[in-house]
XYZ file of C-alpha atoms in Angstrom:
716
model
C -0.153 -27.038 14.992
C 2.413 -29.303 12.862
C 3.927 -27.174 10.114
C 1.401 -25.643 7.192
C -1.104 -26.857 9.120
C -3.437 -24.527 11.040
C -6.375 -25.057 13.042
C -10.169 -24.733 11.789
C -12.886 -22.985 13.631
C -15.924 -25.104 14.792
C -18.478 -24.829 12.761
C -22.441 -24.785 13.896
C -22.712 -28.234 13.377
C -20.328 -29.006 15.832
C -21.161 -26.222 18.347
C -24.934 -26.979 18.610
C -25.482 -23.155 19.692
C -28.626 -23.089 22.089
C -32.072 -23.287 19.909
C -32.823 -20.136 20.274
C -30.367 -19.322 17.990
C -32.724 -18.941 14.582
C -29.820 -17.625 11.936
C -27.226 -15.570 11.099
C -27.873 -12.776 8.960
C -25.760 -12.106 5.810
C -26.152 -9.054 3.932
C -23.773 -7.893 1.116
C -23.361 -4.969 -1.075
C -21.898 -4.612 -4.220
C -21.894 -6.034 -7.444
C -19.719 -9.632 -6.846
C -20.867 -12.953 -5.993
C -18.887 -13.050 -2.629
C -17.727 -16.363 -2.203
C -15.732 -15.597 -5.588
C -14.943 -12.485 -5.026
C -14.432 -11.385 -1.600
C -12.028 -14.304 -1.052
C -10.251 -14.118 -4.054
C -8.847 -10.862 -3.957
C -11.132 -8.790 -6.504
C -12.866 -5.561 -6.331
C -16.467 -6.287 -5.756
C -17.257 -4.799 -9.627
C -16.614 -8.087 -11.803
C -20.412 -10.077 -11.343
C -23.897 -9.706 -11.182
C -25.443 -9.620 -7.895
C -25.827 -13.149 -6.752
C -28.973 -13.947 -4.971
C -32.033 -12.394 -3.516
C -30.301 -12.187 -0.115
C -28.448 -8.921 -1.488
C -31.700 -6.546 -2.333
C -31.042 -3.102 -2.247
C -32.850 -2.700 1.452
C -31.489 -5.609 2.661
C -33.203 -9.026 2.460
C -36.794 -8.960 2.567
C -37.495 -11.396 5.105
C -36.051 -9.775 7.544
C -36.763 -6.932 9.622
C -33.752 -5.004 11.606
C -35.819 -3.073 13.578
C -37.006 -6.024 15.529
C -33.916 -8.685 14.689
C -32.160 -9.833 17.398
C -29.825 -12.347 15.399
C -26.359 -11.551 14.678
C -25.882 -9.627 11.455
C -22.998 -9.517 8.749
C -22.521 -6.585 6.777
C -20.234 -6.832 3.791
C -20.014 -3.688 1.541
C -18.252 -2.352 -1.271
C -17.346 1.463 -2.291
C -17.984 2.888 -5.807
C -17.505 6.122 -7.342
C -15.841 8.272 -4.710
C -16.313 7.033 -1.734
C -20.345 6.456 -1.881
C -22.027 3.082 -1.158
C -22.830 0.760 -4.240
C -26.119 0.879 -5.981
C -27.382 -2.422 -4.452
C -27.165 -0.477 -0.827
C -28.264 2.918 -1.394
C -31.869 2.361 -0.953
C -30.487 0.584 2.276
C -28.293 3.546 3.413
C -30.999 6.020 2.432
C -33.483 4.735 5.459
C -30.649 4.289 7.860
C -29.444 8.221 7.273
C -33.765 9.199 8.195
C -32.846 12.133 10.626
C -35.861 11.609 12.791
C -34.910 7.865 13.711
C -34.099 8.022 17.817
C -30.442 7.108 18.940
C -31.718 3.538 20.575
C -33.582 2.735 16.681
C -31.454 -0.211 16.673
C -30.043 -0.937 19.811
C -30.995 -4.312 19.827
C -28.782 -5.332 16.803
C -25.119 -6.636 17.083
C -23.425 -6.768 14.081
C -19.996 -7.105 12.107
C -19.029 -5.520 8.972
C -16.389 -6.163 6.252
C -15.882 -2.821 3.903
C -13.958 -3.469 0.718
C -12.136 -0.563 -1.221
C -8.786 0.646 -2.596
C -6.362 2.643 -1.044
C -5.640 4.270 -4.549
C -8.981 6.148 -4.260
C -9.136 9.009 -2.037
C -12.566 7.870 0.130
C -11.029 4.103 1.092
C -13.690 1.662 2.545
C -16.019 4.758 2.708
C -18.886 2.961 1.998
C -18.573 0.511 4.547
C -17.296 3.476 7.132
C -20.692 5.336 6.158
C -22.533 2.432 7.413
C -20.702 1.519 10.365
C -20.954 4.999 11.679
C -24.675 5.387 11.127
C -25.632 1.816 12.951
C -23.362 3.097 15.564
C -25.373 5.823 16.107
C -28.115 4.320 15.975
C -27.563 2.308 19.184
C -26.145 -0.845 17.415
C -23.201 -2.518 18.678
C -20.194 -4.847 17.521
C -20.227 -8.333 17.996
C -17.312 -8.321 15.942
C -14.267 -6.030 15.123
C -14.842 -4.226 11.621
C -12.377 -4.859 8.443
C -11.098 -2.815 5.767
C -9.892 -4.812 2.651
C -7.939 -3.373 0.211
C -7.488 -4.248 -3.110
C -4.410 -2.171 -3.991
C -2.912 -4.996 -2.131
C -4.596 -7.541 -2.094
C -8.372 -8.104 -0.632
C -7.430 -11.776 1.030
C -5.122 -10.015 3.422
C -7.675 -8.731 5.158
C -10.894 -10.986 3.878
C -9.385 -14.307 5.248
C -8.363 -13.802 9.153
C -11.536 -11.534 8.727
C -13.361 -14.419 7.812
C -11.481 -16.905 10.277
C -11.806 -14.889 13.275
C -15.781 -15.203 12.280
C -16.544 -18.210 14.073
C -14.319 -17.420 17.533
C -16.699 -13.722 17.744
C -20.077 -15.517 16.726
C -18.812 -18.348 19.363
C -18.631 -15.201 22.360
C -21.520 -13.732 21.472
C -23.504 -16.186 22.176
C -21.701 -17.028 25.230
C -22.616 -13.744 26.563
C -26.113 -13.935 25.160
C -27.066 -16.895 26.797
C -24.320 -17.758 29.328
C -21.872 -20.067 29.897
C -23.303 -22.886 31.706
C -26.219 -23.178 28.898
C -23.196 -23.068 26.551
C -20.960 -25.867 28.329
C -24.415 -28.163 27.915
C -24.967 -27.099 24.412
C -21.153 -28.575 23.728
C -20.874 -31.255 25.742
C -24.239 -32.288 24.074
C -22.645 -31.321 20.577
C -20.059 -34.151 21.134
C -22.335 -36.797 22.308
C -24.366 -36.092 18.947
C -21.323 -36.157 16.568
C -20.440 -39.028 17.595
C -24.085 -41.051 17.502
C -24.402 -38.673 13.971
C -27.612 -37.694 14.657
C -29.164 -34.763 11.937
C -28.074 -31.292 12.285
C -30.704 -28.836 13.607
C -32.272 -27.047 10.338
C -31.262 -23.609 11.914
C -27.638 -24.499 12.565
C -27.274 -25.894 8.852
C -28.466 -22.341 8.148
C -26.493 -20.210 9.952
C -23.478 -22.547 8.541
C -24.180 -21.882 5.049
C -24.726 -18.491 5.709
C -21.116 -17.738 6.782
C -19.976 -20.061 3.917
C -20.831 -17.940 1.669
C -18.052 -15.810 2.893
C -16.113 -18.918 1.791
C -13.648 -18.901 -1.221
C -15.309 -22.431 -2.292
C -18.945 -22.462 -1.227
C -18.738 -26.731 -0.875
C -19.404 -26.935 2.554
C -16.147 -28.297 3.445
C -13.364 -26.873 5.771
C -11.918 -23.911 4.534
C -8.724 -25.225 3.066
C -7.117 -28.164 2.686
C -3.494 -28.345 3.769
C -0.896 -30.029 1.365
C 2.528 -30.738 2.932
C 4.841 -30.845 -0.167
C 8.334 -30.649 0.121
C 11.033 -29.979 -3.028
C 12.200 -33.587 -4.588
C 16.150 -33.664 -3.554
C 15.984 -30.425 -1.896
C 19.635 -30.734 -0.725
C 21.330 -31.246 -4.535
C 18.644 -28.557 -5.916
C 18.599 -25.799 -3.709
C 21.827 -24.735 -4.745
C 20.380 -24.220 -8.078
C 17.596 -23.131 -7.325
C 18.628 -20.544 -5.329
C 20.704 -18.905 -8.564
C 17.785 -18.626 -10.193
C 15.259 -15.954 -10.452
C 11.838 -16.702 -9.944
C 8.785 -16.267 -12.559
C 5.564 -16.809 -13.288
C 6.390 -20.409 -14.156
C 9.276 -20.960 -11.609
C 9.748 -20.284 -7.689
C 12.439 -19.950 -5.612
C 13.193 -21.112 -1.967
C 11.507 -20.119 0.345
C 8.446 -20.909 -1.377
C 9.756 -23.462 -3.814
C 10.617 -26.010 -0.729
C 7.570 -24.837 1.871
C 4.474 -26.782 2.641
C 1.259 -25.120 1.681
C -2.018 -23.592 2.568
C -3.949 -24.141 -0.411
C -7.633 -23.353 -0.753
C -10.778 -26.015 -1.279
C -11.325 -26.861 -4.656
C -14.655 -24.465 -6.121
C -17.346 -27.034 -6.704
C -17.998 -27.745 -10.490
C -21.888 -26.764 -11.156
C -22.220 -26.209 -15.039
C -22.578 -28.569 -17.662
C -21.561 -27.565 -20.972
C -22.865 -29.160 -24.175
C -21.722 -27.787 -27.806
C -24.766 -27.985 -30.100
C -23.904 -28.270 -33.714
C -26.448 -26.163 -35.485
C -26.950 -24.347 -38.916
C -25.350 -20.712 -39.301
C -27.682 -18.188 -37.782
C -26.854 -14.345 -37.386
C -25.943 -13.217 -33.609
C -26.234 -9.183 -32.923
C -25.009 -7.569 -29.811
C -28.293 -7.469 -28.638
C -27.705 -10.764 -27.126
C -25.544 -8.815 -25.082
C -27.398 -8.538 -21.509
C -28.220 -5.350 -19.809
C -30.081 -3.835 -17.282
C -30.219 -0.501 -18.998
C -31.539 0.250 -22.757
C -29.307 -0.314 -25.236
C -29.028 1.837 -28.165
C -27.259 1.262 -31.478
C -25.650 4.489 -32.872
C -22.989 5.428 -35.827
C -19.937 7.117 -35.505
C -20.893 9.979 -37.421
C -16.574 11.779 -36.941
C -13.532 10.809 -35.494
C -10.683 13.044 -35.096
C -7.194 12.667 -33.580
C -6.603 15.575 -30.867
C -2.819 14.779 -30.439
C 0.061 14.966 -32.525
C 1.904 11.639 -33.671
C 4.563 12.121 -31.936
C 2.787 12.053 -28.775
C 3.207 9.820 -26.533
C -0.717 8.872 -25.898
C -2.496 8.995 -28.827
C -5.775 10.912 -27.872
C -9.138 10.583 -30.272
C -12.641 12.617 -30.662
C -15.794 10.503 -31.632
C -19.012 11.936 -32.572
C -21.576 9.931 -31.991
C -25.121 10.494 -34.181
C -27.484 9.964 -31.333
C -30.307 11.803 -33.206
C -32.378 8.827 -34.049
C -32.592 7.603 -30.530
C -34.484 8.046 -27.516
C -31.078 8.795 -25.749
C -30.477 11.993 -23.929
C -27.906 12.804 -21.421
C -26.635 16.729 -19.507
C -23.091 18.191 -19.728
C -21.122 15.712 -16.508
C -22.909 12.748 -17.521
C -21.463 9.204 -18.480
C -22.130 6.483 -20.531
C -21.216 3.146 -20.921
C -20.076 1.441 -24.129
C -20.552 -1.968 -25.278
C -17.124 -3.555 -26.355
C -15.913 -7.146 -27.723
C -12.850 -8.633 -26.745
C -9.984 -8.909 -29.466
C -11.015 -11.378 -31.954
C -7.367 -12.431 -32.052
C -6.919 -13.028 -28.662
C -10.545 -14.951 -28.806
C -9.091 -17.011 -31.681
C -5.753 -17.770 -29.686
C -7.675 -18.836 -26.629
C -9.756 -21.015 -28.900
C -6.758 -22.411 -30.276
C -5.394 -23.293 -27.383
C -8.539 -25.175 -25.684
C -8.664 -26.541 -29.198
C -11.925 -25.874 -29.698
C -11.468 -23.774 -32.723
C -13.740 -26.827 -34.869
C -16.896 -26.123 -32.510
C -16.337 -22.392 -32.311
C -19.531 -21.875 -34.160
C -21.448 -24.428 -32.008
C -24.567 -23.279 -30.072
C -23.472 -23.625 -25.953
C -26.196 -25.116 -24.007
C -26.173 -24.942 -20.290
C -27.616 -26.422 -17.597
C -27.040 -26.781 -13.476
C -25.054 -30.215 -12.635
C -27.346 -32.579 -10.813
C -24.587 -33.275 -8.786
C -23.494 -30.050 -7.854
C -22.390 -29.289 -4.104
C -22.482 -25.716 -5.143
C -25.073 -23.770 -2.564
C -27.423 -21.802 -4.686
C -25.916 -22.599 -7.763
C -27.333 -20.763 -10.881
C -26.829 -20.345 -14.264
C -24.554 -16.847 -15.159
C -27.142 -14.468 -16.319
C -24.680 -12.580 -18.406
C -24.471 -15.938 -20.927
C -27.080 -15.599 -23.585
C -29.219 -18.843 -24.660
C -28.525 -20.545 -28.108
C -25.702 -18.526 -29.217
C -22.061 -19.679 -30.622
C -18.992 -20.183 -28.185
C -17.559 -17.681 -30.522
C -19.997 -14.507 -29.701
C -19.809 -15.701 -26.071
C -16.194 -15.332 -25.963
C -15.939 -12.219 -27.774
C -19.353 -10.234 -26.128
C -19.940 -11.504 -22.568
C -16.539 -12.803 -21.223
C -13.767 -11.014 -19.944
C -11.314 -13.158 -21.042
C -8.625 -10.528 -20.033
C -9.451 -10.773 -16.270
C -6.823 -11.496 -14.265
C -7.887 -15.393 -12.834
C -8.682 -15.270 -8.909
C -7.261 -17.533 -6.451
C -10.402 -20.193 -6.925
C -9.559 -20.342 -10.157
C -5.934 -21.030 -9.857
C -7.056 -23.749 -7.510
C -9.265 -25.015 -9.810
C -6.815 -24.940 -13.364
C -4.084 -27.455 -10.636
C -6.808 -29.939 -10.953
C -6.747 -29.655 -15.041
C -2.547 -29.893 -14.964
C -0.903 -33.245 -15.381
C 2.768 -31.982 -15.318
C 4.124 -32.274 -11.636
C 6.205 -28.848 -11.805
C 3.341 -27.036 -13.393
C 0.851 -28.268 -11.056
C 3.262 -27.390 -8.043
C 3.600 -23.509 -8.926
C 0.010 -22.953 -9.702
C -0.901 -24.424 -6.215
C 2.020 -21.970 -5.225
C 0.260 -19.225 -7.045
C -2.789 -19.796 -5.254
C -1.599 -20.645 -1.604
C -1.437 -18.350 1.258
C 2.443 -18.819 1.246
C 2.277 -17.829 -2.101
C 0.698 -14.824 -2.131
C 3.697 -11.948 -2.835
C 4.314 -14.292 -5.959
C 0.468 -14.145 -6.779
C 0.522 -10.234 -6.785
C 3.696 -9.799 -8.425
C 3.491 -12.387 -11.453
C -0.638 -12.921 -11.657
C -2.449 -9.490 -10.256
C 0.297 -6.873 -10.818
C 1.396 -8.370 -13.948
C -2.218 -8.314 -15.421
C -1.634 -12.065 -16.557
C -4.718 -13.316 -18.043
C -6.092 -16.997 -18.800
C -4.370 -17.447 -22.180
C -1.356 -15.969 -20.587
C -1.653 -19.081 -17.883
C -2.348 -21.581 -20.328
C 0.434 -21.065 -22.519
C 2.827 -20.854 -19.170
C 1.562 -24.199 -17.970
C 0.707 -26.145 -21.294
C -0.142 -29.452 -19.653
C -3.409 -27.366 -17.918
C -6.199 -28.879 -20.164
C -9.545 -27.137 -18.315
C -12.947 -28.087 -19.577
C -15.207 -25.538 -20.773
C -17.505 -25.374 -18.565
C -14.458 -24.436 -16.048
C -13.697 -21.017 -17.907
C -17.715 -20.540 -18.126
C -17.933 -20.907 -14.353
C -15.097 -18.706 -13.348
C -14.492 -16.182 -16.312
C -16.414 -13.091 -15.102
C -18.948 -10.643 -17.338
C -17.312 -8.012 -20.045
C -18.157 -5.333 -18.638
C -19.437 -2.143 -20.684
C -16.621 0.866 -20.607
C -17.626 4.156 -19.008
C -17.044 7.494 -20.854
C -17.523 11.089 -19.612
C -19.436 13.252 -22.062
C -17.673 15.882 -23.841
C -20.162 17.954 -25.452
C -23.731 19.695 -24.825
C -26.828 18.966 -26.250
C -27.410 22.238 -26.787
C -24.075 23.216 -28.923
C -24.559 19.879 -30.639
C -28.327 18.747 -30.587
C -28.422 15.446 -31.960
C -25.003 14.426 -31.344
C -22.528 13.017 -28.358
C -18.501 13.380 -28.091
C -16.557 11.484 -25.856
C -12.981 11.406 -25.488
C -10.303 8.649 -25.326
C -6.413 7.582 -25.182
C -5.504 4.564 -27.000
C -4.290 2.461 -24.194
C -0.925 0.351 -25.228
C 1.108 -1.750 -22.932
C 3.745 -4.498 -22.872
C 2.749 -7.236 -21.795
C 4.138 -9.499 -18.881
C 4.731 -12.617 -20.901
C 7.553 -14.500 -22.713
C 7.485 -13.052 -25.146
C 6.438 -9.587 -24.699
C 3.934 -8.489 -26.696
C 2.677 -4.959 -27.595
C -1.297 -4.904 -26.484
C -4.272 -2.465 -26.607
C -6.631 -1.969 -24.420
C -10.057 -4.393 -24.422
C -12.131 -1.152 -25.563
C -9.696 1.765 -26.918
C -7.651 -0.422 -28.852
C -11.448 -1.894 -30.738
C -12.702 1.827 -31.125
C -9.129 3.210 -32.659
C -9.444 -0.010 -35.421
C -13.130 0.830 -35.808
C -12.926 4.531 -36.507
C -10.218 4.149 -38.783
C -12.263 4.949 -41.876
C -13.616 7.911 -40.935
C -10.919 9.273 -38.674
C -9.658 12.823 -39.462
C -5.817 13.127 -38.701
C -5.942 17.161 -38.269
C -6.150 17.561 -34.437
C -7.675 20.953 -35.087
C -10.710 19.723 -37.502
C -13.113 19.018 -34.751
C -15.543 21.279 -36.610
C -15.207 19.472 -40.308
C -17.522 17.478 -41.645
C -17.126 13.815 -41.461
C -15.850 11.563 -44.632
C -17.840 9.487 -47.174
C -17.009 6.258 -45.711
C -19.729 3.939 -43.970
C -20.120 4.812 -40.578
C -19.509 1.927 -38.334
C -22.156 1.352 -35.563
C -21.250 0.822 -31.890
C -23.815 0.221 -28.731
C -24.478 2.461 -25.696
C -26.348 2.797 -22.837
C -26.736 5.181 -20.264
C -25.280 5.543 -17.311
C -26.978 5.812 -13.717
C -27.621 9.415 -12.892
C -25.160 11.511 -10.779
C -24.400 14.358 -9.391
C -21.333 15.687 -11.598
C -23.483 18.076 -13.235
C -23.315 22.023 -13.542
C -25.258 23.736 -10.197
C -28.498 24.953 -10.649
C -27.462 28.774 -9.584
C -25.384 29.577 -12.914
C -24.175 32.621 -10.565
C -21.871 30.553 -8.415
C -18.319 30.367 -9.210
C -16.884 27.007 -10.170
C -13.585 25.135 -10.629
C -12.925 22.710 -12.755
C -9.488 20.084 -12.726
C -9.108 18.210 -15.347
C -5.640 17.216 -17.278
C -5.373 15.347 -19.924
C -9.176 13.354 -21.094
C -10.177 14.508 -18.071
C -11.122 17.357 -19.223
C -13.426 16.025 -21.445
C -16.818 16.618 -19.152
C -15.821 20.493 -18.587
C -15.669 20.876 -22.710
C -19.284 19.653 -22.223
C -19.705 22.491 -19.346
C -18.475 25.140 -21.825
C -20.047 24.455 -24.260
C -23.358 24.517 -22.318
C -22.494 27.721 -20.491
C -22.085 29.759 -23.633
C -25.377 28.752 -25.326
C -27.250 29.579 -21.964
C -25.536 33.392 -22.068
C -26.286 33.617 -26.044
C -29.872 32.300 -24.658
C -29.969 34.459 -21.667
C -27.524 37.587 -21.950
C -28.745 39.020 -18.786
C -28.707 36.489 -16.570
C -25.444 36.800 -13.349
C -22.890 34.260 -14.732
C -19.861 32.895 -11.788
C -16.486 32.729 -12.852
C -15.317 29.438 -14.462
C -11.976 28.637 -13.929
C -10.049 25.697 -15.699
C -6.739 23.702 -14.145
C -5.526 21.873 -17.435
C -2.456 19.490 -17.320
C -0.587 17.861 -20.410
C 2.933 16.945 -20.991
C 3.965 18.962 -24.362
C 2.116 22.006 -25.382
C 2.575 21.732 -28.850
C 1.879 17.586 -28.895
C -1.088 17.186 -26.324
C -2.791 19.946 -25.593
C -6.091 18.814 -25.835
C -8.900 21.209 -26.624
C -5.913 24.111 -27.247
C -8.650 25.978 -29.611
C -11.453 25.990 -28.004
C -10.541 26.131 -24.703
C -8.473 29.520 -25.876
C -11.842 30.177 -28.014
C -14.189 30.132 -24.374
C -11.244 32.053 -22.475
C -11.266 34.812 -25.225
C -14.893 35.410 -25.494
C -15.363 35.208 -21.451
C -17.245 32.160 -20.624
C -13.863 30.406 -19.630
C -12.925 33.382 -17.117
C -9.586 31.895 -16.174
C -7.774 28.766 -18.005
C -4.558 28.053 -16.408
C -2.348 25.343 -17.808
C 0.769 23.254 -16.643
C 3.079 21.381 -19.176
C 4.813 18.277 -16.974
C 7.571 17.876 -19.692
C 8.277 21.140 -21.358
C 10.983 23.657 -19.767
C 9.823 26.895 -18.803
C 10.066 29.569 -20.850
C 12.183 31.606 -18.800
C 14.920 30.553 -16.478
C 13.907 32.192 -14.157
C 10.367 30.714 -13.580
C 9.331 28.489 -11.358
C 8.669 25.303 -12.792
C 4.915 24.832 -12.789
C 4.273 21.190 -14.027
C 1.134 19.361 -12.677
C -2.416 21.051 -11.783
C -1.458 21.153 -8.218
C 1.219 22.942 -8.826
C -1.216 25.967 -10.950
C -3.930 25.301 -7.726
C -0.966 26.092 -5.203
C -0.512 29.372 -6.879
C -3.937 30.493 -6.508
C -4.225 29.556 -3.492
C -6.328 32.557 -2.092
C -8.487 32.930 -4.814
C -9.849 29.708 -4.798
C -9.989 29.433 -0.801
C -12.033 32.161 -0.858
C -14.101 31.206 -4.088
C -14.896 27.857 -1.605
C -15.072 29.180 1.562
C -16.570 32.327 0.991
C -18.591 32.731 -2.177
C -20.432 29.176 -2.057
C -18.177 27.950 -5.234
C -17.887 24.130 -6.383
C -15.252 22.405 -7.436
C -14.987 19.374 -10.020
C -11.933 17.107 -10.090
C -12.181 14.551 -13.245
C -8.820 12.193 -14.425
C -6.355 9.760 -12.954
C -7.510 8.547 -8.997
C -4.032 7.030 -8.243
C -2.027 10.028 -8.374
C -3.686 13.317 -9.847
C -7.123 13.472 -7.828
C -4.958 12.350 -4.095
C -2.296 15.189 -4.762
C -4.675 17.896 -5.872
C -7.092 16.517 -2.787
C -3.608 17.224 -0.738
C -3.300 20.490 -1.988
C -6.822 21.559 -1.179
C -5.798 20.231 2.321
C -2.791 22.758 2.506
C -4.522 25.743 1.200
C -7.660 25.394 3.618
C -5.105 24.882 6.449
C -2.477 27.735 5.354
C -5.394 30.117 4.375
C -8.042 29.873 7.166
C -5.190 29.044 9.778
C -6.539 25.674 10.905
C -4.594 22.470 11.453
C -4.670 19.580 8.385
C -7.289 17.374 10.483
C -9.968 20.103 10.925
C -9.063 21.350 7.066
C -9.847 17.394 6.070
C -13.361 18.568 7.689
C -14.061 21.273 5.547
C -13.023 19.113 2.651
C -15.716 16.518 3.646
C -18.237 19.040 4.496
C -18.011 20.455 1.071
C -18.368 16.430 -0.426
C -21.594 16.604 1.710
C -22.736 19.368 0.172
C -22.343 18.127 -3.492
C -19.864 21.222 -3.716
C -16.818 18.700 -3.660
C -16.727 16.311 -6.835
C -14.959 13.619 -8.485
C -15.255 11.641 -11.647
C -12.126 9.841 -11.546
C -11.136 6.520 -12.425
C -7.888 4.028 -11.849
């Protein structure tokens, strides 16, 4: 093979597999259109289910109990190692303990798991299905792949897909015999020369596997471009002295031949219709759950002005709605994009004068995209400004498929080359560094590459849905009837653009501005009445039920680990327990431990007065607090900087609670560092206190998780 070229596995249309092969069955579980999500390196969290082929229990037209055709399963992981919602029904069925060990002995399958190694239970959704299928007698026709969104899904996904054809060929050879395959291949050669029609069942197989492809166009999986730098000898010395950036590469990438993906097929036709002004509301935003519009009755700043992060508590008045919750629940908050960023994007697209025009969509009659459908998250007959504000995640990091599409909208040769590099296999490191890790968004790219002039249709095809943001309930309805509290940090970060600007999180920045009129600066005024200002309104919806709840038996001990805003659900736990003890004083209540941490005792000790109140009155039996940036009170004291340090100090008591008293442990907060460190500490404690090796300690923790006694509500 030459330079940047690679061999393309033969498609079914050119192999003519035995006529007994009727289908390749593709299941995917997770929220994401696979063609756009998997190969572009995105977590399966950004789009709605693509088609009826991904029903919760598997495609209804296929019966795995009798199916003999090969099966391909693609599954993401959500929460704390759980299969996604679309897979739960399927997983529940195959977990039936009454199924015999040979129930799927006839089944041959390949599985691709999607996950993020920043989380403790990496790719666990796929591992659960894979293990259970094996237990029921199914066998692999292709090795399992585990793709990691932390480093880029495409690093595993693309080679896994490339090897899929060879694995299928091998499977059919072993199934039907080498002789029949040889005849088939000979026939295929003759057929291809005569250009006879391809058998329908083979077209079906090809279309199913192509769903895994980046472009979904039916073309070869990549176009190979050989582009060498002009006047390489004269310019290489100069280029070598420069540093690479979003807009500029250095050797060897700048001089490399590139493998770039095929151009994704266009499928939307957009018409902007001038219409007399009409009132638009958030009710137009699509949601599978009921949406409640509720007023903000109070907002309190919980941190001092010199704290590193600003933390706000917001109280919502839900008394006039049917919204209900229990401590430990979370809810979704529907938020808009920044108005200034929407206006900047409209200006860059030269659509400012048409921002109030209605957007009318239809599928292009000549599209080559298989199964093309109108995006469900874009409502009908809404203005362009409304769609960019409420419906599309304009801050989303553009996937490689989007970059590939932008290449053909770029007129400047150097800019086009750089976009090609960023979406190529050779430019994967630059893509991760300057796009993915830098959180560059569409507007950043359009400002960095001024000759790129994409049509509006391209944006509507590639920008994902603006997802609602989840927040933990920080109150109990027993303590605050008709009210709902939640807590958040105002996220602020510097952009990686030129010039550098301070940005706020999409939702937290909007919330901070929204509640300014009712904000109380006193960090200890959480029981004060709200002001006289007009109450701002927000839209919320309930989240799918979870198991992050207090035990049904109040006598069992519970351990709560929640540094920073991770303490929020535990405030609800403590409020709830206090009311229960008031109402049922004769009941026996188990011990409640809380491990809380923050940077500075005098700046960001959230809910300090409330926690001291619960501790003083015996609701909270043990309060262990660590301050990571404060010096120890006495020089001889060992520093207890983080929650895991405090947990280690009380290893004997915690081991007894968990292993001998049927206790529960809850962890809420940062997944990347805190949750992993706490998990590692628990492994060390069990290993030490029980006298077992770390592998057995990990198995013990896994058992606690299966028993729903080790529960996590974590985020990255």
